[in-house]
Coordinates of C-alpha atoms and ligand atoms in Angstrom, one line a residue:
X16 CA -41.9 3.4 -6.8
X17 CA -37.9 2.8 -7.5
X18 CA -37.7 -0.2 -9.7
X19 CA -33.9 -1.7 -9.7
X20 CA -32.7 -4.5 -11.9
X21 CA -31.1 -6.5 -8.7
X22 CA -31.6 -5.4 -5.2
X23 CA -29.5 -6.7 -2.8
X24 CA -31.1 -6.4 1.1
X25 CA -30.4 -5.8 4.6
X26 CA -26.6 -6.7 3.8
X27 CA -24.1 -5.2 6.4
X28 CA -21.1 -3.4 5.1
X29 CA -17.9 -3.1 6.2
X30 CA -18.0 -0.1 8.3
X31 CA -20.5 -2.1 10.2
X32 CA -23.9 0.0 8.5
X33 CA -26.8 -1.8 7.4
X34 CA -28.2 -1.0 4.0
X35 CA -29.9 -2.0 0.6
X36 CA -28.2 -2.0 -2.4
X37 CA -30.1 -1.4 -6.0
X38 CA -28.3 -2.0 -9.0
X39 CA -29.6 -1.0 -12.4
X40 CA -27.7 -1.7 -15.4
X41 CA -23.9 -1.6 -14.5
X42 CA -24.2 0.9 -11.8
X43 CA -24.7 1.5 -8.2
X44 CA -28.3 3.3 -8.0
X45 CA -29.2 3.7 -4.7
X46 CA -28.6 2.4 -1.1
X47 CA -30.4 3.0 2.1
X48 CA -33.9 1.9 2.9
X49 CA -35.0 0.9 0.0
X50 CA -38.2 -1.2 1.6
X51 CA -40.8 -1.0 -1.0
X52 CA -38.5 -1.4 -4.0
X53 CA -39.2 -3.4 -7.2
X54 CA -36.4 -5.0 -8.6
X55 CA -35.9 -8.1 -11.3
X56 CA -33.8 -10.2 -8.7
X57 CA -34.0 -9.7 -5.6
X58 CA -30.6 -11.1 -3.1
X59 CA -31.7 -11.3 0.8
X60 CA -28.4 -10.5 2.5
X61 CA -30.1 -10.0 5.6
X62 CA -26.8 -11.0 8.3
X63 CA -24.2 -11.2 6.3
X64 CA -21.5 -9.1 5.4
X65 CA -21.7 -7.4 2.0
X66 CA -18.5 -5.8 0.6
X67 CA -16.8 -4.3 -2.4
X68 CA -14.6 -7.0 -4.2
X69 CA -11.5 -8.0 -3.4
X70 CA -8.8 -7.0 -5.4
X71 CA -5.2 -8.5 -5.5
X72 CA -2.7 -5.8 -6.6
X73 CA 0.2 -8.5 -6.7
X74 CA 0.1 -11.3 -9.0
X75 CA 2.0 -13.7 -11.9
X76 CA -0.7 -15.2 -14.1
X77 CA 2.0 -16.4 -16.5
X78 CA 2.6 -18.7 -13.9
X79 CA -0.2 -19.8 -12.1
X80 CA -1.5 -23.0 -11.9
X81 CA 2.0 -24.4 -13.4
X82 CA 2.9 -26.2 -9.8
X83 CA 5.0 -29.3 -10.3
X84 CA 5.9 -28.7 -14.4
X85 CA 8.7 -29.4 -14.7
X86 CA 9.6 -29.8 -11.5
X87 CA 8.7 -28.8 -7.5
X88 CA 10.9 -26.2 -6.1
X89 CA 13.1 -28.6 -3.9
X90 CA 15.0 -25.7 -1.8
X91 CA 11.9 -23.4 -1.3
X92 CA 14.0 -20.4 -2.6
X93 CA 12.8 -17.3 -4.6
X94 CA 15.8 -17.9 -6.8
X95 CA 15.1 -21.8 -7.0
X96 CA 12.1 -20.5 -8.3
X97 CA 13.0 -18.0 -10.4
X98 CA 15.4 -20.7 -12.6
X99 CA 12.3 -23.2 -12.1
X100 CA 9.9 -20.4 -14.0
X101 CA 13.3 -20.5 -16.5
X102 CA 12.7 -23.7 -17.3
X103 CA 8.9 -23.8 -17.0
X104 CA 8.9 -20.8 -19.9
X105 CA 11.1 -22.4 -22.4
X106 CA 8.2 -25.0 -23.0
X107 CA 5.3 -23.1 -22.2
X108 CA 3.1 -22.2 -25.4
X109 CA 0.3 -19.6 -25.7
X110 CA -2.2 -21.4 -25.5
X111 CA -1.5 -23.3 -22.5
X112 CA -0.5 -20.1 -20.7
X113 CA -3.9 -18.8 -21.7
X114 CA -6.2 -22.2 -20.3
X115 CA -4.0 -21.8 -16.8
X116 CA -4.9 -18.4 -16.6
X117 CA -8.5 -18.4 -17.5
X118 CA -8.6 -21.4 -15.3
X119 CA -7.1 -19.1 -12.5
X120 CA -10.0 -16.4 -13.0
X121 CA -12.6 -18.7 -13.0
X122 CA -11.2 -19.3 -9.2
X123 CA -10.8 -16.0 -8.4
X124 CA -14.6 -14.6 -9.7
X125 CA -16.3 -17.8 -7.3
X126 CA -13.8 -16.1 -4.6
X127 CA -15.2 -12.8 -5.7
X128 CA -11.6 -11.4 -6.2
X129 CA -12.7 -9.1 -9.6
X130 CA -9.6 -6.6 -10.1
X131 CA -5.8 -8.3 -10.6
X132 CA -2.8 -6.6 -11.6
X133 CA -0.4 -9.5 -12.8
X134 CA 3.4 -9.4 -13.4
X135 CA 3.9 -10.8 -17.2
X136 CA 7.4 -12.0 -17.8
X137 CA 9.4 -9.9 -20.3
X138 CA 12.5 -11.8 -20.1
X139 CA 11.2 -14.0 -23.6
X140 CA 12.2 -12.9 -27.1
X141 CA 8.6 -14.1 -28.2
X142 CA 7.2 -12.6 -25.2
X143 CA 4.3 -15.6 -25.1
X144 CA 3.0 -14.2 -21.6
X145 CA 2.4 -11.0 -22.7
X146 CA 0.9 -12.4 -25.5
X147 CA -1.4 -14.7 -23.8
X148 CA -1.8 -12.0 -20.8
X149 CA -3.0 -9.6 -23.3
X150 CA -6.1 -11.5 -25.0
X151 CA -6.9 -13.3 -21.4
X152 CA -7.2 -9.7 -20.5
X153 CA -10.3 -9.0 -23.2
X154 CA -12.2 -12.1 -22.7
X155 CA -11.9 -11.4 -18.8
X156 CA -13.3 -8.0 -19.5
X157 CA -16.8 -8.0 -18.8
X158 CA -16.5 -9.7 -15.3
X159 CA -12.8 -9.2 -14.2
X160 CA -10.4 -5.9 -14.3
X161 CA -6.6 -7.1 -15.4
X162 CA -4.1 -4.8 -15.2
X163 CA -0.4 -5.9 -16.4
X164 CA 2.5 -5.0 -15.7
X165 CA 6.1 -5.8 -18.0
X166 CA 7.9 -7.7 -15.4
X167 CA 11.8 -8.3 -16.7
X168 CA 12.5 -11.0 -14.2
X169 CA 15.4 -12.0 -15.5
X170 CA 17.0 -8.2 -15.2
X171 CA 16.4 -5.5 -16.9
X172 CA 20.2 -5.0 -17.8
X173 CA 20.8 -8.3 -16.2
X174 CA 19.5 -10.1 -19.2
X175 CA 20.4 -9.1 -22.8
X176 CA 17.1 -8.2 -24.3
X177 CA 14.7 -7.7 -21.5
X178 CA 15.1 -4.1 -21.8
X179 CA 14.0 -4.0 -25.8
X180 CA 11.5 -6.4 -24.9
X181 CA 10.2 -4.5 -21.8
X182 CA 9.5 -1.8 -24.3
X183 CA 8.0 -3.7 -27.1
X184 CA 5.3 -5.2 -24.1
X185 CA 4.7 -1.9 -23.4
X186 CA 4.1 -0.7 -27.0
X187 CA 1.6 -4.0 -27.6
X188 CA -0.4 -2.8 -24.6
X189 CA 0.9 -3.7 -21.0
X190 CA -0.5 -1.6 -18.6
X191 CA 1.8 -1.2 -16.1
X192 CA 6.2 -0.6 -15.7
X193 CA 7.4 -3.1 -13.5
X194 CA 11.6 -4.4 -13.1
X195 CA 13.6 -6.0 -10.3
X196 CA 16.6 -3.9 -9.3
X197 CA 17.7 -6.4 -6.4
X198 CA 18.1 -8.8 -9.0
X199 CA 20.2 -7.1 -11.4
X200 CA 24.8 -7.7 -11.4
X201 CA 25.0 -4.8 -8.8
X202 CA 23.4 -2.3 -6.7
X203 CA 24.6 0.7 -8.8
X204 CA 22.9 -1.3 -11.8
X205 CA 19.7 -1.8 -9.6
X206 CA 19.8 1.6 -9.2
X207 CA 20.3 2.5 -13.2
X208 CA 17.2 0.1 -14.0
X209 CA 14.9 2.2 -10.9
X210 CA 15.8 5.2 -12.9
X211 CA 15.2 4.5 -16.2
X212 CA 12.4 2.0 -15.3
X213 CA 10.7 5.9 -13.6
X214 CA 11.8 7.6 -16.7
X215 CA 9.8 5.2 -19.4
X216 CA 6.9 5.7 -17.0
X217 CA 7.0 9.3 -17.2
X218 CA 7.3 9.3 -20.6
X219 CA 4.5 7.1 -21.6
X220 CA 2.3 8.4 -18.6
X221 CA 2.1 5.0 -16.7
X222 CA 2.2 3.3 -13.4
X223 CA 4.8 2.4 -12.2
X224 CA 5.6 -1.5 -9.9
X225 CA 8.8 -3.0 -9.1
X226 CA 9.3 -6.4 -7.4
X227 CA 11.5 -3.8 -4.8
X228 CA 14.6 -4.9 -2.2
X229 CA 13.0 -9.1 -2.2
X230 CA 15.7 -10.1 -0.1
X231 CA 17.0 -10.5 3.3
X232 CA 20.2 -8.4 2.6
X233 CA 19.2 -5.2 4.8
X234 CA 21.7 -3.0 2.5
X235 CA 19.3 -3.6 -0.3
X236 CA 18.4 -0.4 0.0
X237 CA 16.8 0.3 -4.0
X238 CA 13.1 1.7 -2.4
X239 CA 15.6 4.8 -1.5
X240 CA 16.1 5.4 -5.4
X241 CA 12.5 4.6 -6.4
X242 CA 11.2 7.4 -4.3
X243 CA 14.1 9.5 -5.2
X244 CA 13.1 9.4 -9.0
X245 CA 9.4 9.4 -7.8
X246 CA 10.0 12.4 -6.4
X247 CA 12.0 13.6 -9.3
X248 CA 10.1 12.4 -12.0
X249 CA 6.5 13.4 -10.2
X250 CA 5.1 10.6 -10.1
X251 CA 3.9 10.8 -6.4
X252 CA 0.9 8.8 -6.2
X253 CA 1.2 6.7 -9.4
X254 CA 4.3 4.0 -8.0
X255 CA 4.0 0.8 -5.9
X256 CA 6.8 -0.5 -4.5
X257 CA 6.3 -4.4 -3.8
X258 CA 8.0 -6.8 -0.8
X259 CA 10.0 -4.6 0.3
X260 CA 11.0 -7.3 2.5
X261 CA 14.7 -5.9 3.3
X262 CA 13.3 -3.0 5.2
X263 CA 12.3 -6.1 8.1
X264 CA 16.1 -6.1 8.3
X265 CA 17.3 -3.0 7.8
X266 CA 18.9 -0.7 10.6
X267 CA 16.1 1.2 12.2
X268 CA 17.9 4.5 12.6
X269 CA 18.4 4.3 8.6
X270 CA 14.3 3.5 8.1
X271 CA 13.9 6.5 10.8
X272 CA 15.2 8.7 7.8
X273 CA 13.6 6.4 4.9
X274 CA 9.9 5.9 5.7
X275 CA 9.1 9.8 5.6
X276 CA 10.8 9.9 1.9
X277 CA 8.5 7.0 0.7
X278 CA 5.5 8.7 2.8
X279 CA 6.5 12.1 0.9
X280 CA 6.5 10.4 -2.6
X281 CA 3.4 8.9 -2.3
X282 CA 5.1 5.9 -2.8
X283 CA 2.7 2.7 -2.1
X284 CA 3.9 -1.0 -0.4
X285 CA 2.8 -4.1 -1.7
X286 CA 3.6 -6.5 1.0
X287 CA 2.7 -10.4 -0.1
X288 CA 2.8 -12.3 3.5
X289 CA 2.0 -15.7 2.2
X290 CA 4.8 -15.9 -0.1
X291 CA 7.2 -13.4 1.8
X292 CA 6.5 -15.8 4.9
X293 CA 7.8 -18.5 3.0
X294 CA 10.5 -17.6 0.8
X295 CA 12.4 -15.5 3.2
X296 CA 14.7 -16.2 6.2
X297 CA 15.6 -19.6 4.3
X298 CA 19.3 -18.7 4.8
X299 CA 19.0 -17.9 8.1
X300 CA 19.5 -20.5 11.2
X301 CA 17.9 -19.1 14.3
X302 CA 16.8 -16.8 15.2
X303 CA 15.0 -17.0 11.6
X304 CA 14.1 -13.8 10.5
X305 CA 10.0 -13.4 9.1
X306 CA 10.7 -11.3 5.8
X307 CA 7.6 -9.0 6.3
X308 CA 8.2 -5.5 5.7
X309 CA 7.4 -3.0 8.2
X310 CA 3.6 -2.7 7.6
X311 CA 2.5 -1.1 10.6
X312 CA 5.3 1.6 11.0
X313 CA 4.7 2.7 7.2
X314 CA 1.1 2.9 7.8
X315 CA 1.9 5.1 10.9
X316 CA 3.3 7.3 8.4
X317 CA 0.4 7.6 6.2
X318 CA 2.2 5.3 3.4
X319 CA -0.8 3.3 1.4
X320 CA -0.1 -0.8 2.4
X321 CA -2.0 -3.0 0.1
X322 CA -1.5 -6.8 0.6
X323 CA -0.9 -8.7 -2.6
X324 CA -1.3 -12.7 -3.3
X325 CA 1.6 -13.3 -5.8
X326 CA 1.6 -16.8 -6.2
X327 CA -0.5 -19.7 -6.8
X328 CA 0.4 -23.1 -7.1
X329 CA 3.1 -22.1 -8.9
X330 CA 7.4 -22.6 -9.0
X331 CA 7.3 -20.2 -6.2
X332 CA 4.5 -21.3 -4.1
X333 CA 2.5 -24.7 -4.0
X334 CA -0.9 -23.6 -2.4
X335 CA -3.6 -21.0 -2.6
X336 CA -7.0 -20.4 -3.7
X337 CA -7.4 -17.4 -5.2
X338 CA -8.8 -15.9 -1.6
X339 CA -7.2 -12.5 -0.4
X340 CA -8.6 -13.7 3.1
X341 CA -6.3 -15.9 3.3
X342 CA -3.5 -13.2 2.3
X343 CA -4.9 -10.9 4.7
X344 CA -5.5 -13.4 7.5
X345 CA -1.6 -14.3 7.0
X346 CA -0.6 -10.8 6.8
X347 CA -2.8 -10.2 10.0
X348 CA -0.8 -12.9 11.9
X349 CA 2.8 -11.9 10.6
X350 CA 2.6 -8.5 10.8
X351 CA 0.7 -8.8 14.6
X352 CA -2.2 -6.2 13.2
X353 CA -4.5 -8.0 16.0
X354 CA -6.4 -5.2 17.2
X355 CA -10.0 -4.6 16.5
X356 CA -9.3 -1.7 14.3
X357 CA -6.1 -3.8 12.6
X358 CA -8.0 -6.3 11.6
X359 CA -10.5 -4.3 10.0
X360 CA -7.8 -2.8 8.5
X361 CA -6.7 -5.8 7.3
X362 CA -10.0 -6.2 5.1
X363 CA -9.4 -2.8 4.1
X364 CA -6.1 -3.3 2.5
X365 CA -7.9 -6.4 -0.2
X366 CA -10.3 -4.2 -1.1
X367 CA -10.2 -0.3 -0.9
X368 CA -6.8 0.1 -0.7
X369 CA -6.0 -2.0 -3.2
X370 CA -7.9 -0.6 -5.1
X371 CA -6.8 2.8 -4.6
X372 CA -3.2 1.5 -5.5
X373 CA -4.1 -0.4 -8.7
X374 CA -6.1 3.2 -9.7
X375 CA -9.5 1.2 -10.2
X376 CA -12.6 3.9 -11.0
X377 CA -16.1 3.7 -9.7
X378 CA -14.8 1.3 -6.9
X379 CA -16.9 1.1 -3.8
X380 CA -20.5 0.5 -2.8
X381 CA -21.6 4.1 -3.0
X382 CA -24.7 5.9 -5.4
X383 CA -23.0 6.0 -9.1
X384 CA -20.2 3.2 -8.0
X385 CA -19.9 0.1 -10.5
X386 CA -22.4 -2.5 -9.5
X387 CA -19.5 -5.2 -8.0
X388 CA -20.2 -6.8 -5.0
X389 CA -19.6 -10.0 -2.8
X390 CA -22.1 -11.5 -0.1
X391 CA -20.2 -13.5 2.2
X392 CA -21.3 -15.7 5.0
X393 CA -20.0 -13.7 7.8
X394 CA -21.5 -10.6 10.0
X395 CA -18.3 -8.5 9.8
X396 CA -15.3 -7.8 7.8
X397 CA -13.4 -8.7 11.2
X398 CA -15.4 -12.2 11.3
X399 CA -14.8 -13.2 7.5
X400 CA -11.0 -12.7 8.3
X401 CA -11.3 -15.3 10.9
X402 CA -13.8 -17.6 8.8
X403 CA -12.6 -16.9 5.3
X404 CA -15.9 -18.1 4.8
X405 CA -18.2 -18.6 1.7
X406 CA -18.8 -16.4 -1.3
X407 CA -22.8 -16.8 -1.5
X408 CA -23.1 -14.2 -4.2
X409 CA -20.9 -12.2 -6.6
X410 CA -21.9 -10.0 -8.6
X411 CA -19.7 -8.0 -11.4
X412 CA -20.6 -5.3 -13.3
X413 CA -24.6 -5.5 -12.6
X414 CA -24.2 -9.4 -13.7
X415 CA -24.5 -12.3 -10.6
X416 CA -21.6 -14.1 -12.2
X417 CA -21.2 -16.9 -9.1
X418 CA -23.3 -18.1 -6.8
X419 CA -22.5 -20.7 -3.8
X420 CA -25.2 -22.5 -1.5
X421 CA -24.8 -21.6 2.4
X422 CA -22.7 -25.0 3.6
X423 CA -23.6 -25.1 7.6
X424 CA -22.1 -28.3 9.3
X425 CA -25.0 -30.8 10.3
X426 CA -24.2 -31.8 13.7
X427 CA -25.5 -35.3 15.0
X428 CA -25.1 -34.7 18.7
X429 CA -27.5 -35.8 21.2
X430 CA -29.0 -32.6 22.8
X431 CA -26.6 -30.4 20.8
X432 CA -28.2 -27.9 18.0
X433 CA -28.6 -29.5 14.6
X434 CA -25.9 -27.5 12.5
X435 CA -23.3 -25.1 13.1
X436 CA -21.6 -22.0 11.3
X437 CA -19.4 -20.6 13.3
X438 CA -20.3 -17.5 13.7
X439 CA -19.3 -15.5 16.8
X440 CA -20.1 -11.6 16.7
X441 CA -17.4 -9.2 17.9
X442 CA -17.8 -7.2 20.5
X443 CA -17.9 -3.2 19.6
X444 CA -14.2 -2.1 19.7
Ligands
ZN12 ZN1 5.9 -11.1 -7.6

């Protein structure tokens, strides 16, 4: 008789199959029928929808949680943000950067978000974020997968030591290459800094993800050059590129010839629809343009989309909750992916796909795949979109690390039923 240390029942996953899960240790060690089965704990997910975590590839834990200090963002801008997070960094100590961000986590495991890959600000001759970042990384360890990445917001030429201090990040430990080349004095420096930004990757054998062509200006064109040096460097399959927001403005006959390089380059997008939603089309009047890339078409093409969160309560952003429903739900609406198999889709890009961009190992809910999982209070992946409903069980690494009672509404209605969840099932596509 198999004997499992949890056993998590009757959930249905994603694709829609119904199966038992048994977990033993930090591992995966069978699913199917498992009637019969001993187990130490034993999770009834009869009905509801069990999944893989979610994963946000797209994130700036140096900020998070800062909303309001010193100031709000009055204009809404990305660059009224960016001086805000100027200000907000002068006065920001380690330690503080360390509670926010532990705070943050604490959200995202009870949301069952387990895998983040954060931006830490390199623009800081102390480089305190990276600091922070990099011990918030090893107590989060056992129950959450951070990945960093050297962010030079300021520039990386742009501002005078961001390049040495990109480096030194890197040398101290930070996962990931990230840069800005929209932001930097001019295109052909943008350009420089996507080169050289491929070349350090190269060199020290890292991923590669730069905040890419964040702007309404359609000739910001810098996604061009990263897969140029992708393709150059060979480093198909190892670069993100992230917003990409120009491309929704950009002349279609010119993104006729640019989607098949990224495609060919293996080049993946990181949209972030709740903050590209916000931020961009503020200098338009109307028509006012939405700022999303061009998810659907790039997808057509075979190019990985994964959406990311970027922002929570923060100088760029003043909501969120740590749920990549809500990003996906957003990026669902924006983006018009309202087709059965879209949607679905859209559940797909917070977990596997993310995943697949952020290079996670033993990610799934297959035999041998780390034991990770989320119950949530829906029947489908299509239905938690449209509920962003509870997370009744995580679990991370073998361990139930959160746990939330089921929270039906108690209806007092003469000759009505006595509570109500919502649920509605979808009819087979
Ligand atoms: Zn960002």
């Amino acid at each position: 008789m198999a004997s499992f240390d949890i056993l998590v029942t009757g959930g249905t996953l994603p694709d829609g199959t119904v199966k038992d899960i048994g977990i033993t240790g930090d591992r995966i060690a069978a699913t199917g029928d498992l009637t019969g089965a001993e187990a130490g704990e034993v999770i009834d997910a009869s009905g509801d929808l069990v999944s893989p975590p979610f994963v946000d590839p797209h994130f700036h834990m140096d900020a998070t949680l800062s909303y309001g200090t010193p100031r709000i963002n009055a204009s809404g801008t990305l660059l009224e943000g960016i001086s805000l997070w100027g200000e907000l960094k002068q006065i920001a100590t380690v330690d503080e950067m360390v509670a926010r961000a532990l705070a943050y986590c604490d959200w995202a495991v009870s949301m069952g978000l387990l895998a983040v890959r954060s931006h830490v600000d390199t623009c800081d001759d102390d480089l305190k974020g990276v600091e922070a970042l990099l011990h918030v990384r090893e107590v989060v360890k056992p129950y959450l997968d951070l990945q960093l990445v050297a962010f030079p917001q300021d520039g990386f030429y742009r501002d005078p030591t961001a390049r040495a201090n990109t480096l030194r990040a890197l040398d101290m430990g930070v996962d990931v290459v990230g840069g800005i080349p929209h932001f930097e004095r001019t295109m052909a420096d943008g350009a420089a800094s996507v080169r050289e930004l491929c070349e350090i990757a190269a060199e020290r054998g890292l991923l590669v993800d730069l905040h890419c062509d964040e702007t309404d200006d359609p000739m910001s064109r810098h996604i061009e050059a990263l897969a140029y040096e992708t393709q150059r460097l060979g480093l198909q399959g190892r670069v993100a590129g992230s917003h990409l927001t120009s491309m929704h403005s950009m002349d279609n006959y010119y993104v006729s010839k640019l989607l098949p390089l990224i495609a060919e380059a293996g080049i993946a997008a990181i949209p972030n629809p709740l903050i590209n939603i916000t931020l961009q089309g503020r200098h338009d009047t109307f028509p006012k343009r939405r700022g999303l890339t061009r998810v659907k078409e790039m997808q057509a093409q075979g190019i990985t989309v994964g959406w990311g969160q970027d922002c929570v309560r923060d100088p760029w952003y003043s909501l969120g909750t740590a749920d990549m429903l809500d990003v996906a739900f957003m990026g669902l609406h924006v983006a018009q992916m309202t087709s059965p198999q879209e949607m679905a889709r859209c559940f797909t890009m917070v977990t596997e796909e993310n995943a697949k961009i952020m290079h996670l190992d033993g990610y799934g809910l297959a035999q041998g795949d780390r034991a990770s999982l989320v119950v949530l209070d829906a029947g489908s992946s299509i239905e938690a979109l449209r509920l962003r409903p509870d997370r009744l069980c995580v679990i991370s690494k073998g361990k139930v690390v959160s746990r939330q009672a089921r929270n039906d509404a108690r209806l007092t209605l003469p000759g009505r039923p006595a509570s109500v969840r919502r649920r509605h099932p979808v009819p087979d596509a």
